[in-house]
Amino acid sequence: MARHCARCRYRQMGEFFMSHAGDDDALAPETRVVHLGLDPFRFDGFVNPPVVRGSTVLSPTYKDLVGHTGRYSYGRRGNPTSEALQNAVTALEGGDGTVLTPSGLSAISVALLSVVGAGDHLLMVDTAYNPTRQFCTRVLKRMGVETTHYDPLVGAGIADLIRPNTRAIFLESPGSQSFEMQDIPAIVAVAKARGITTLIDNTWATPLFFKPHAFGIDLSIQAGTKYLGGHADLNLGTVSAKGDAWKGLIATHGDMGICISPDDAALGLRGLRTLAVRLARHQASGLEVARWLEASPYVSRVLHPALESHPGHAVWKRDFTGACGLFSLILKPVPEAAVATFFDSLKLFGMGYSWGGFECLAIPFDCSSYRTATRWQAEGPAVRLHIGLEEPADIIADLEQALEKMAAAA
Ligand SMILES: *Cc1c(COP(=O)(O)O)cnc(C)c1O
C-alpha cells in the first residue's frame, strides 16, 4: 500500500502522505526533531509550512473530483500544516501513521475507542492519569466495555488478569503523580502472545526518552500539551500507530470528526524544533533539584525514576534513555497549614495542574481517593514538581526558603 518516491523516502500512508524532510533514522533524534516534517520547496522555500486555513478544497476538473486525485480532500481530513506535524510525529515515533487531536485526553479517548467495543474487557493501569480512568469508568462503561484496573508493578502477572474477552491493555509509565515504573516488555510479551492490543500514555518520556513502538506497543499516545508544545500555550494530542492498529485508528478518528486548528499544528511544529534541547535541560535541572531534595531534612522521599533510590530505577535504566523534569516528593509530616505556607512562599513555582511548559510548577496531590487496585501510602504530604528552564541554583534557593518557612510554621 505504501508508495515510495525514487529520490527520497516520500511515501503515501493511507490517505495522508509522509514527507521526506528529516525522515532519516540514521541521524540522531536531536538532529531529526529540527528537520522532521519540513518540506520548504513545496512552499517557495519558506522553512515552515504555512498556517493553512481552510475547509473547502477544490478540484481542477470533474475527473479529479470524482477520482479523488488531490493530496487533500477536505479541511477536516488534514491540510499542509497538520500533515507536517503528523509526518514529524510518525517519523519520531517510528510508527506507521499519526492522528492529531485537540487535547491529550481526546488522544487517549480516540485511541481507546479505535480498539474496544461492546462486550470487550480492558485492563487499565491503576496509576493512569485520573481523567483517563474516568473515561473508562464513565463513557466506556456506558458503552458496554468493562475495565479492570491493575497494579503498575504487576509485570508478567498481568496474564492472570486476562479474560477471553480482554481486548486491550493500557499502560502509563511512570505512573501519574506517584511514578511507579511498569515492566513494559513483560506486559507486551503477554499481550502479544494473546493477540491483545497495547496502548501507552507516553507523555512523561516523550518518544525521545522512550520508544513505545520499538518495545512492541501498538498505540503510542502523547499529550502534546506538555513537552511537545512546551510553552503552556497549547492543548494538543497525538496518537501514533504501528501495524494493524493504524487502520482502526485513522478510521475512528475520521468517523468521530476530530481535527485540530492549523494554528495549533503550527505551535506543535514550533515546539518540536526545541524539544530535545528543552528536555535535556529539564532532565539535568530536574535531577539536580531531586538530588538536593533527597538530602533535605524536611523531605522523606523523592519519587524520581532516575534516582538510584527509586524502586523502579533499574527498569527505568533498562528501558528509557532519559527523564523529563516532572517528579514528586513526600514531605516529612507537617500540618496542612504548614504545607500551605510552603506553597504560598514559593516565588518561581506557579501552582497549576499542568506541566511540560518552560516554567516551574508545584501542586499537592493525594491519590488515595481514586486508586482501586493499589493503596496509596504516603507518610507525609505529597507534592508534585515540574522543574522548568530556570537556573537550577535559583530553583533550589526558592525551594529552600519555602521549606524553611514551612518548618517555621509547623
Ligand atoms: C496532561 C496529561 C494528559 C491530558 O492532556 P490534555 O491536553 O490536558 O487533555 C494526559 N496524560 C498525561 C500523563 C497528562 O499529564
Tab-separated table of C-alpha atoms and ligand atoms in Angstrom:
chain	number	residue	atom	x	y	z
A	1	MET	CA	0.000	0.000	0.000
A	2	ALA	CA	2.944	2.367	0.607
A	3	ARG	CA	4.159	4.233	-2.483
A	4	HIS	CA	7.760	5.431	-2.456
A	5	CYS	CA	9.422	8.266	-4.328
A	6	ALA	CA	12.609	7.260	-6.166
A	7	ARG	CA	14.580	10.305	-4.956
A	8	CYS	CA	13.699	10.211	-1.290
A	9	ARG	CA	11.592	8.374	1.248
A	10	TYR	CA	8.401	10.140	0.299
A	11	ARG	CA	5.578	7.665	0.655
A	12	GLN	CA	1.831	7.540	0.895
A	13	MET	CA	0.266	6.028	4.004
A	14	GLY	CA	-3.498	5.664	3.992
A	15	GLU	CA	-4.939	8.982	3.000
A	16	PHE	CA	-2.019	11.000	4.331
A	17	PHE	CA	1.469	11.491	2.983
A	18	MET	CA	4.847	11.086	4.610
A	19	SER	CA	7.207	13.960	3.928
A	20	HIS	CA	10.825	13.153	3.115
A	21	ALA	CA	12.427	16.005	5.042
A	22	GLY	CA	14.177	14.816	8.197
A	23	ASP	CA	12.873	11.282	7.769
A	24	ASP	CA	16.292	9.679	8.119
A	25	ASP	CA	16.511	7.399	11.115
A	26	ALA	CA	20.297	7.134	10.759
A	27	LEU	CA	20.503	10.658	12.219
A	28	ALA	CA	20.416	11.422	15.960
A	29	PRO	CA	16.945	12.218	17.346
A	30	GLU	CA	18.268	15.663	18.395
A	31	THR	CA	19.028	16.350	14.720
A	32	ARG	CA	15.824	14.851	13.404
A	33	VAL	CA	13.455	16.954	15.533
A	34	VAL	CA	14.979	20.057	13.940
A	35	HIS	CA	14.021	18.913	10.431
A	36	LEU	CA	11.101	16.494	10.748
A	37	GLY	CA	8.012	17.255	8.690
A	38	LEU	CA	9.597	20.142	6.777
A	39	ASP	CA	9.353	20.424	3.003
A	40	PRO	CA	10.428	24.029	2.225
A	41	PHE	CA	10.413	23.893	-1.564
A	42	ARG	CA	6.760	22.948	-1.620
A	43	PHE	CA	6.233	26.412	-0.141
A	44	ASP	CA	8.561	28.584	-2.261
A	45	GLY	CA	11.465	27.960	0.114
A	46	PHE	CA	9.811	29.126	3.335
A	47	VAL	CA	11.253	26.936	6.076
A	48	ASN	CA	7.940	26.282	7.817
A	49	PRO	CA	4.710	25.156	6.200
A	50	PRO	CA	2.121	27.936	6.032
A	51	VAL	CA	-0.767	28.014	8.509
A	52	VAL	CA	-3.388	26.865	6.031
A	53	ARG	CA	-6.903	27.909	6.999
A	54	GLY	CA	-9.489	26.083	5.016
A	55	SER	CA	-12.423	23.759	4.971
A	56	THR	CA	-13.094	23.593	1.226
A	57	VAL	CA	-10.556	22.033	-1.125
A	58	LEU	CA	-11.233	22.496	-4.851
A	59	SER	CA	-10.525	20.046	-7.646
A	60	PRO	CA	-9.425	21.440	-11.021
A	61	THR	CA	-11.575	19.058	-13.127
A	62	TYR	CA	-14.562	16.762	-12.773
A	63	LYS	CA	-12.247	13.808	-13.291
A	64	ASP	CA	-10.015	14.910	-10.387
A	65	LEU	CA	-13.054	15.475	-8.180
A	66	VAL	CA	-14.644	12.057	-8.638
A	67	GLY	CA	-11.281	10.293	-8.880
A	68	HIS	CA	-10.028	11.867	-5.596
A	69	THR	CA	-6.699	12.644	-7.223
A	70	GLY	CA	-5.855	15.581	-4.924
A	71	ARG	CA	-3.486	15.400	-1.989
A	72	TYR	CA	-6.209	16.861	0.265
A	73	SER	CA	-9.948	16.351	0.121
A	74	TYR	CA	-11.485	18.446	2.893
A	75	GLY	CA	-10.175	20.604	5.731
A	76	ARG	CA	-11.211	18.233	8.496
A	77	ARG	CA	-9.219	15.442	6.874
A	78	GLY	CA	-5.935	17.352	7.009
A	79	ASN	CA	-4.059	20.225	5.403
A	80	PRO	CA	-0.385	21.055	4.778
A	81	THR	CA	0.114	22.369	8.342
A	82	SER	CA	-1.408	19.447	10.218
A	83	GLU	CA	0.135	16.982	7.769
A	84	ALA	CA	3.629	18.327	8.514
A	85	LEU	CA	3.115	17.712	12.241
A	86	GLN	CA	1.593	14.284	11.622
A	87	ASN	CA	4.529	13.262	9.468
A	88	ALA	CA	7.003	14.549	12.033
A	89	VAL	CA	5.393	12.625	14.899
A	90	THR	CA	5.095	9.439	12.831
A	91	ALA	CA	8.803	9.581	11.978
A	92	LEU	CA	9.838	10.413	15.552
A	93	GLU	CA	7.709	7.585	16.983
A	94	GLY	CA	8.769	5.101	14.290
A	95	GLY	CA	5.101	4.348	13.630
A	96	ASP	CA	3.010	3.787	10.515
A	97	GLY	CA	0.741	6.799	10.971
A	98	THR	CA	-0.344	9.514	13.425
A	99	VAL	CA	-3.598	11.257	14.219
A	100	LEU	CA	-3.764	14.674	15.874
A	101	THR	CA	-6.411	15.620	18.426
A	102	PRO	CA	-7.327	18.847	20.273
A	103	SER	CA	-6.033	17.618	23.657
A	104	GLY	CA	-4.097	14.814	25.287
A	105	LEU	CA	-7.277	13.388	26.775
A	106	SER	CA	-9.014	13.269	23.383
A	107	ALA	CA	-5.952	11.410	22.038
A	108	ILE	CA	-6.469	8.841	24.805
A	109	SER	CA	-10.224	8.539	24.186
A	110	VAL	CA	-9.940	8.213	20.394
A	111	ALA	CA	-7.143	5.640	20.751
A	112	LEU	CA	-9.243	3.552	23.171
A	113	LEU	CA	-12.383	3.873	21.023
A	114	SER	CA	-10.421	2.652	17.999
A	115	VAL	CA	-9.789	-0.631	19.823
A	116	VAL	CA	-12.573	-1.551	22.272
A	117	GLY	CA	-16.308	-2.065	21.747
A	118	ALA	CA	-19.353	-3.504	23.499
A	119	GLY	CA	-18.604	-6.753	25.296
A	120	ASP	CA	-14.868	-6.136	25.464
A	121	HIS	CA	-12.704	-6.098	28.579
A	122	LEU	CA	-9.968	-3.502	29.120
A	123	LEU	CA	-7.016	-3.671	31.509
A	124	MET	CA	-6.147	-0.149	32.679
A	125	VAL	CA	-3.147	0.635	34.863
A	126	ASP	CA	-4.245	1.834	38.312
A	127	THR	CA	-1.793	4.742	38.188
A	128	ALA	CA	-3.122	6.210	34.923
A	129	TYR	CA	-3.823	9.936	34.610
A	130	ASN	CA	-7.099	10.262	36.524
A	131	PRO	CA	-9.217	11.650	33.621
A	132	THR	CA	-8.161	8.526	31.652
A	133	ARG	CA	-9.595	6.378	34.451
A	134	GLN	CA	-12.787	8.430	34.388
A	135	PHE	CA	-13.209	7.971	30.621
A	136	CYS	CA	-13.190	4.207	31.244
A	137	THR	CA	-15.448	4.144	34.292
A	138	ARG	CA	-17.989	6.565	32.770
A	139	VAL	CA	-18.020	6.555	28.943
A	140	LEU	CA	-16.621	3.110	28.168
A	141	LYS	CA	-18.766	1.550	30.880
A	142	ARG	CA	-21.891	3.099	29.342
A	143	MET	CA	-20.861	1.573	26.013
A	144	GLY	CA	-20.585	-1.931	27.468
A	145	VAL	CA	-16.810	-2.069	27.933
A	146	GLU	CA	-15.681	-3.433	31.281
A	147	THR	CA	-12.472	-2.031	32.816
A	148	THR	CA	-10.249	-3.751	35.378
A	149	HIS	CA	-7.570	-1.616	36.978
A	150	TYR	CA	-4.257	-3.380	37.572
A	151	ASP	CA	-1.230	-2.781	39.805
A	152	PRO	CA	1.503	-0.947	37.822
A	153	LEU	CA	4.040	-3.418	39.281
A	154	VAL	CA	2.134	-6.488	38.022
A	155	GLY	CA	4.679	-7.337	35.275
A	156	ALA	CA	4.143	-10.773	33.707
A	157	GLY	CA	1.454	-11.348	36.356
A	158	ILE	CA	-0.878	-9.429	34.015
A	159	ALA	CA	-1.524	-12.866	32.455
A	160	ASP	CA	-3.675	-13.793	35.491
A	161	LEU	CA	-5.996	-10.820	34.814
A	162	ILE	CA	-6.685	-11.670	31.187
A	163	ARG	CA	-10.146	-12.924	30.271
A	164	PRO	CA	-11.352	-14.438	26.991
A	165	ASN	CA	-12.784	-11.021	26.016
A	166	THR	CA	-9.764	-8.908	27.049
A	167	ARG	CA	-9.180	-6.702	24.039
A	168	ALA	CA	-6.629	-4.131	25.215
A	169	ILE	CA	-4.045	-3.301	27.879
A	170	PHE	CA	-3.394	0.376	28.644
A	171	LEU	CA	-0.086	1.420	30.218
A	172	GLU	CA	1.325	4.660	31.595
A	173	SER	CA	4.877	4.608	32.917
A	174	PRO	CA	5.960	6.120	35.169
A	175	GLY	CA	2.599	6.325	36.947
A	176	SER	CA	0.741	9.597	37.170
A	177	GLN	CA	1.709	11.550	40.325
A	178	SER	CA	3.346	8.551	42.053
A	179	PHE	CA	5.945	7.498	39.407
A	180	GLU	CA	5.831	3.667	39.582
A	181	MET	CA	7.762	2.106	36.678
A	182	GLN	CA	5.978	-0.640	34.730
A	183	ASP	CA	7.777	-3.690	33.327
A	184	ILE	CA	6.668	-2.855	29.802
A	185	PRO	CA	8.468	-5.726	27.965
A	186	ALA	CA	6.908	-8.320	30.317
A	187	ILE	CA	3.397	-6.922	29.768
A	188	VAL	CA	3.826	-6.575	25.998
A	189	ALA	CA	5.070	-10.190	25.763
A	190	VAL	CA	1.875	-11.438	27.430
A	191	ALA	CA	-0.307	-9.200	25.237
A	192	LYS	CA	1.414	-10.294	22.027
A	193	ALA	CA	1.043	-13.986	22.858
A	194	ARG	CA	-2.735	-13.478	23.248
A	195	GLY	CA	-3.334	-11.040	20.385
A	196	ILE	CA	-4.246	-8.201	22.765
A	197	THR	CA	-3.705	-4.595	21.666
A	198	THR	CA	-1.408	-2.431	23.829
A	199	LEU	CA	-1.668	1.348	24.300
A	200	ILE	CA	0.587	3.643	26.314
A	201	ASP	CA	0.333	7.214	27.560
A	202	ASN	CA	3.957	8.207	26.908
A	203	THR	CA	3.645	11.885	27.816
A	204	TRP	CA	6.293	11.787	30.571
A	205	ALA	CA	9.088	10.304	28.467
A	206	THR	CA	8.088	11.596	25.008
A	207	PRO	CA	9.382	9.461	22.108
A	208	LEU	CA	12.834	10.980	22.750
A	209	PHE	CA	13.257	9.103	26.048
A	210	PHE	CA	11.077	6.034	25.459
A	211	LYS	CA	10.107	4.485	22.135
A	212	PRO	CA	6.845	2.557	22.592
A	213	HIS	CA	6.711	1.016	19.114
A	214	ALA	CA	10.270	-0.336	19.424
A	215	PHE	CA	9.003	-2.179	22.532
A	216	GLY	CA	6.106	-3.673	20.584
A	217	ILE	CA	3.353	-1.299	21.765
A	218	ASP	CA	0.629	-0.766	19.155
A	219	LEU	CA	-0.624	2.730	20.009
A	220	SER	CA	1.630	5.448	21.442
A	221	ILE	CA	-0.102	8.496	22.922
A	222	GLN	CA	1.307	11.891	23.886
A	223	ALA	CA	-0.359	14.861	25.497
A	224	GLY	CA	1.387	17.287	23.135
A	225	THR	CA	0.085	19.902	25.552
A	226	LYS	CA	3.081	19.118	27.741
A	227	TYR	CA	6.607	18.896	26.266
A	228	LEU	CA	5.804	18.943	22.552
A	229	GLY	CA	4.033	22.285	22.904
A	230	GLY	CA	6.413	23.187	25.702
A	231	HIS	CA	5.224	26.754	26.274
A	232	ALA	CA	1.988	26.432	28.316
A	233	ASP	CA	0.024	27.892	25.410
A	234	LEU	CA	-1.403	24.836	23.629
A	235	ASN	CA	-3.666	21.824	24.111
A	236	LEU	CA	-2.784	19.033	21.679
A	237	GLY	CA	-2.806	15.244	21.487
A	238	THR	CA	-1.022	12.775	19.238
A	239	VAL	CA	-1.591	9.056	18.702
A	240	SER	CA	0.927	7.082	16.669
A	241	ALA	CA	0.027	3.584	15.485
A	242	LYS	CA	2.203	0.730	14.365
A	243	GLY	CA	0.970	-2.180	12.234
A	244	ASP	CA	-2.669	-3.318	12.249
A	245	ALA	CA	-3.718	-0.686	14.809
A	246	TRP	CA	-3.311	2.133	12.254
A	247	LYS	CA	-6.311	1.151	10.136
A	248	GLY	CA	-8.714	1.272	13.087
A	249	LEU	CA	-7.172	4.450	14.467
A	250	ILE	CA	-7.439	6.524	11.286
A	251	ALA	CA	-10.976	5.240	10.663
A	252	THR	CA	-12.206	6.028	14.205
A	253	HIS	CA	-10.532	9.446	14.202
A	254	GLY	CA	-12.219	10.224	10.861
A	255	ASP	CA	-15.625	8.865	11.912
A	256	MET	CA	-15.599	10.979	15.059
A	257	GLY	CA	-14.822	14.139	13.105
A	258	ILE	CA	-11.796	15.053	15.169
A	259	CYS	CA	-9.392	17.645	13.791
A	260	ILE	CA	-7.133	20.402	15.115
A	261	SER	CA	-6.713	24.021	14.063
A	262	PRO	CA	-3.821	24.885	11.734
A	263	ASP	CA	-2.585	27.396	14.342
A	264	ASP	CA	-2.282	24.621	16.916
A	265	ALA	CA	-0.483	22.389	14.401
A	266	ALA	CA	1.986	25.220	13.769
A	267	LEU	CA	2.567	25.620	17.540
A	268	GLY	CA	3.181	21.865	17.799
A	269	LEU	CA	5.734	22.079	14.986
A	270	ARG	CA	7.421	25.080	16.622
A	271	GLY	CA	7.668	23.191	19.920
A	272	LEU	CA	9.140	20.158	18.190
A	273	ARG	CA	12.196	22.113	16.985
A	274	THR	CA	13.413	22.724	20.549
A	275	LEU	CA	12.034	19.550	22.161
A	276	ALA	CA	15.430	17.871	22.508
A	277	VAL	CA	17.292	20.881	23.938
A	278	ARG	CA	14.457	21.707	26.318
A	279	LEU	CA	14.198	18.112	27.539
A	280	ALA	CA	17.957	17.923	28.107
A	281	ARG	CA	17.709	20.994	30.345
A	282	HIS	CA	14.546	19.785	32.134
A	283	GLN	CA	16.277	16.454	32.745
A	284	ALA	CA	19.536	17.896	34.108
A	285	SER	CA	17.853	20.524	36.293
A	286	GLY	CA	15.193	18.057	37.449
A	287	LEU	CA	17.827	15.606	38.622
A	288	GLU	CA	19.878	18.311	40.320
A	289	VAL	CA	16.833	19.558	42.223
A	290	ALA	CA	15.685	15.979	43.018
A	291	ARG	CA	19.128	15.132	44.476
A	292	TRP	CA	19.115	18.305	46.546
A	293	LEU	CA	15.625	17.497	47.864
A	294	GLU	CA	16.711	13.955	48.729
A	295	ALA	CA	19.265	15.447	51.123
A	296	SER	CA	16.817	17.951	52.646
A	297	PRO	CA	15.905	17.403	56.322
A	298	TYR	CA	12.275	18.257	55.502
A	299	VAL	CA	11.852	15.596	52.799
A	300	SER	CA	11.026	11.959	53.469
A	301	ARG	CA	11.277	10.538	49.900
A	302	VAL	CA	11.749	11.755	46.345
A	303	LEU	CA	9.835	9.832	43.666
A	304	HIS	CA	12.040	10.236	40.586
A	305	PRO	CA	12.814	7.121	38.475
A	306	ALA	CA	16.287	8.376	37.522
A	307	LEU	CA	17.363	8.469	41.180
A	308	GLU	CA	19.212	5.329	42.318
A	309	SER	CA	16.942	5.254	45.395
A	310	HIS	CA	13.775	4.839	43.292
A	311	PRO	CA	12.279	1.295	43.435
A	312	GLY	CA	11.804	1.359	39.634
A	313	HIS	CA	15.268	2.737	38.841
A	314	ALA	CA	16.603	-0.480	37.264
A	315	VAL	CA	13.540	-0.752	34.998
A	316	TRP	CA	13.855	2.925	34.014
A	317	LYS	CA	17.543	2.451	33.232
A	318	ARG	CA	16.878	-0.672	31.183
A	319	ASP	CA	14.062	0.730	29.021
A	320	PHE	CA	14.290	4.544	28.989
A	321	THR	CA	17.009	6.824	27.650
A	322	GLY	CA	16.172	9.843	29.800
A	323	ALA	CA	13.911	11.544	32.309
A	324	CYS	CA	11.922	14.755	31.993
A	325	GLY	CA	11.505	17.483	34.625
A	326	LEU	CA	8.443	16.049	36.397
A	327	PHE	CA	8.686	14.166	39.700
A	328	SER	CA	7.154	14.029	43.166
A	329	LEU	CA	8.267	14.090	46.768
A	330	ILE	CA	6.822	13.131	50.131
A	331	LEU	CA	7.446	15.661	52.860
A	332	LYS	CA	8.043	14.636	56.455
A	333	PRO	CA	4.748	15.026	58.328
A	334	VAL	CA	3.686	18.647	58.922
A	335	PRO	CA	0.224	20.156	59.493
A	336	GLU	CA	-1.713	21.278	56.410
A	337	ALA	CA	-1.290	24.942	57.384
A	338	ALA	CA	2.495	24.491	57.099
A	339	VAL	CA	2.058	22.858	53.669
A	340	ALA	CA	0.051	25.912	52.627
A	341	THR	CA	2.909	28.130	53.878
A	342	PHE	CA	5.334	26.125	51.707
A	343	PHE	CA	3.225	26.589	48.571
A	344	ASP	CA	2.399	30.238	49.252
A	345	SER	CA	6.094	31.017	49.887
A	346	LEU	CA	7.276	29.720	46.500
A	347	LYS	CA	8.268	32.528	44.161
A	348	LEU	CA	9.445	30.751	40.997
A	349	PHE	CA	6.932	27.892	41.125
A	350	GLY	CA	3.438	28.561	39.888
A	351	MET	CA	0.590	26.493	41.337
A	352	GLY	CA	-1.263	24.860	38.455
A	353	TYR	CA	-2.430	21.468	37.205
A	354	SER	CA	-0.182	21.093	34.224
A	355	TRP	CA	3.476	20.607	33.335
A	356	GLY	CA	5.838	20.393	30.372
A	357	GLY	CA	5.997	24.132	29.800
A	358	PHE	CA	9.108	26.277	30.267
A	359	GLU	CA	8.293	27.126	33.866
A	360	CYS	CA	8.433	25.585	37.339
A	361	LEU	CA	5.132	24.333	38.737
A	362	ALA	CA	4.062	22.734	42.012
A	363	ILE	CA	0.875	21.003	43.184
A	364	PRO	CA	-0.101	18.993	46.262
A	365	PHE	CA	-1.660	15.607	45.497
A	366	ASP	CA	-3.338	12.649	47.154
A	367	CYS	CA	-4.229	9.598	45.033
A	368	SER	CA	-5.886	7.692	47.867
A	369	SER	CA	-9.457	8.605	46.885
A	370	TYR	CA	-9.410	7.178	43.357
A	371	ARG	CA	-6.965	4.262	43.164
A	372	THR	CA	-8.631	0.861	43.380
A	373	ALA	CA	-6.059	-1.867	42.613
A	374	THR	CA	-3.347	-0.398	44.831
A	375	ARG	CA	-3.284	1.554	48.073
A	376	TRP	CA	-1.562	4.936	48.034
A	377	GLN	CA	0.502	5.203	51.185
A	378	ALA	CA	2.330	8.431	51.940
A	379	GLU	CA	3.961	9.082	55.296
A	380	GLY	CA	3.531	12.845	54.833
A	381	PRO	CA	2.133	15.475	52.451
A	382	ALA	CA	2.794	14.680	48.762
A	383	VAL	CA	3.987	17.324	46.307
A	384	ARG	CA	4.494	17.121	42.547
A	385	LEU	CA	7.072	19.431	40.992
A	386	HIS	CA	7.744	20.378	37.411
A	387	ILE	CA	11.260	21.740	37.029
A	388	GLY	CA	11.325	24.401	34.335
A	389	LEU	CA	14.091	26.014	32.316
A	390	GLU	CA	15.140	28.459	35.063
A	391	GLU	CA	18.659	28.346	36.539
A	392	PRO	CA	18.769	25.315	38.894
A	393	ALA	CA	20.549	27.264	41.672
A	394	ASP	CA	17.658	29.752	41.705
A	395	ILE	CA	15.124	26.907	41.769
A	396	ILE	CA	16.886	25.249	44.703
A	397	ALA	CA	17.149	28.547	46.604
A	398	ASP	CA	13.424	29.091	46.106
A	399	LEU	CA	12.578	25.615	47.418
A	400	GLU	CA	14.974	26.065	50.334
A	401	GLN	CA	13.402	29.302	51.565
A	402	ALA	CA	9.875	27.888	51.146
A	403	LEU	CA	10.771	24.683	53.065
A	404	GLU	CA	12.299	26.761	55.866
A	405	LYS	CA	9.181	28.913	56.124
A	406	MET	CA	7.127	25.694	56.166
A	407	ALA	CA	9.210	24.295	59.022
A	408	ALA	CA	8.898	27.564	60.955
A	409	ALA	CA	5.098	27.374	60.557
A	410	ALA	CA	4.882	23.718	61.613
B	1	LIG	C1	-1.974	16.420	30.827
B	1	LIG	C2	-1.973	14.959	30.580
B	1	LIG	C3	-2.907	14.387	29.718
B	1	LIG	C4	-4.030	15.177	29.087
B	1	LIG	O1	-3.633	16.207	28.250
B	1	LIG	P1	-4.694	17.392	27.983
B	1	LIG	O2	-4.147	18.127	26.824
B	1	LIG	O3	-4.746	18.197	29.240
B	1	LIG	O4	-6.009	16.743	27.683
B	1	LIG	C5	-2.838	13.034	29.501
B	1	LIG	N1	-1.898	12.275	30.088
B	1	LIG	C6	-0.986	12.788	30.917
B	1	LIG	C7	0.027	11.890	31.532
B	1	LIG	C8	-1.006	14.145	31.198
B	1	LIG	O5	-0.116	14.654	32.051
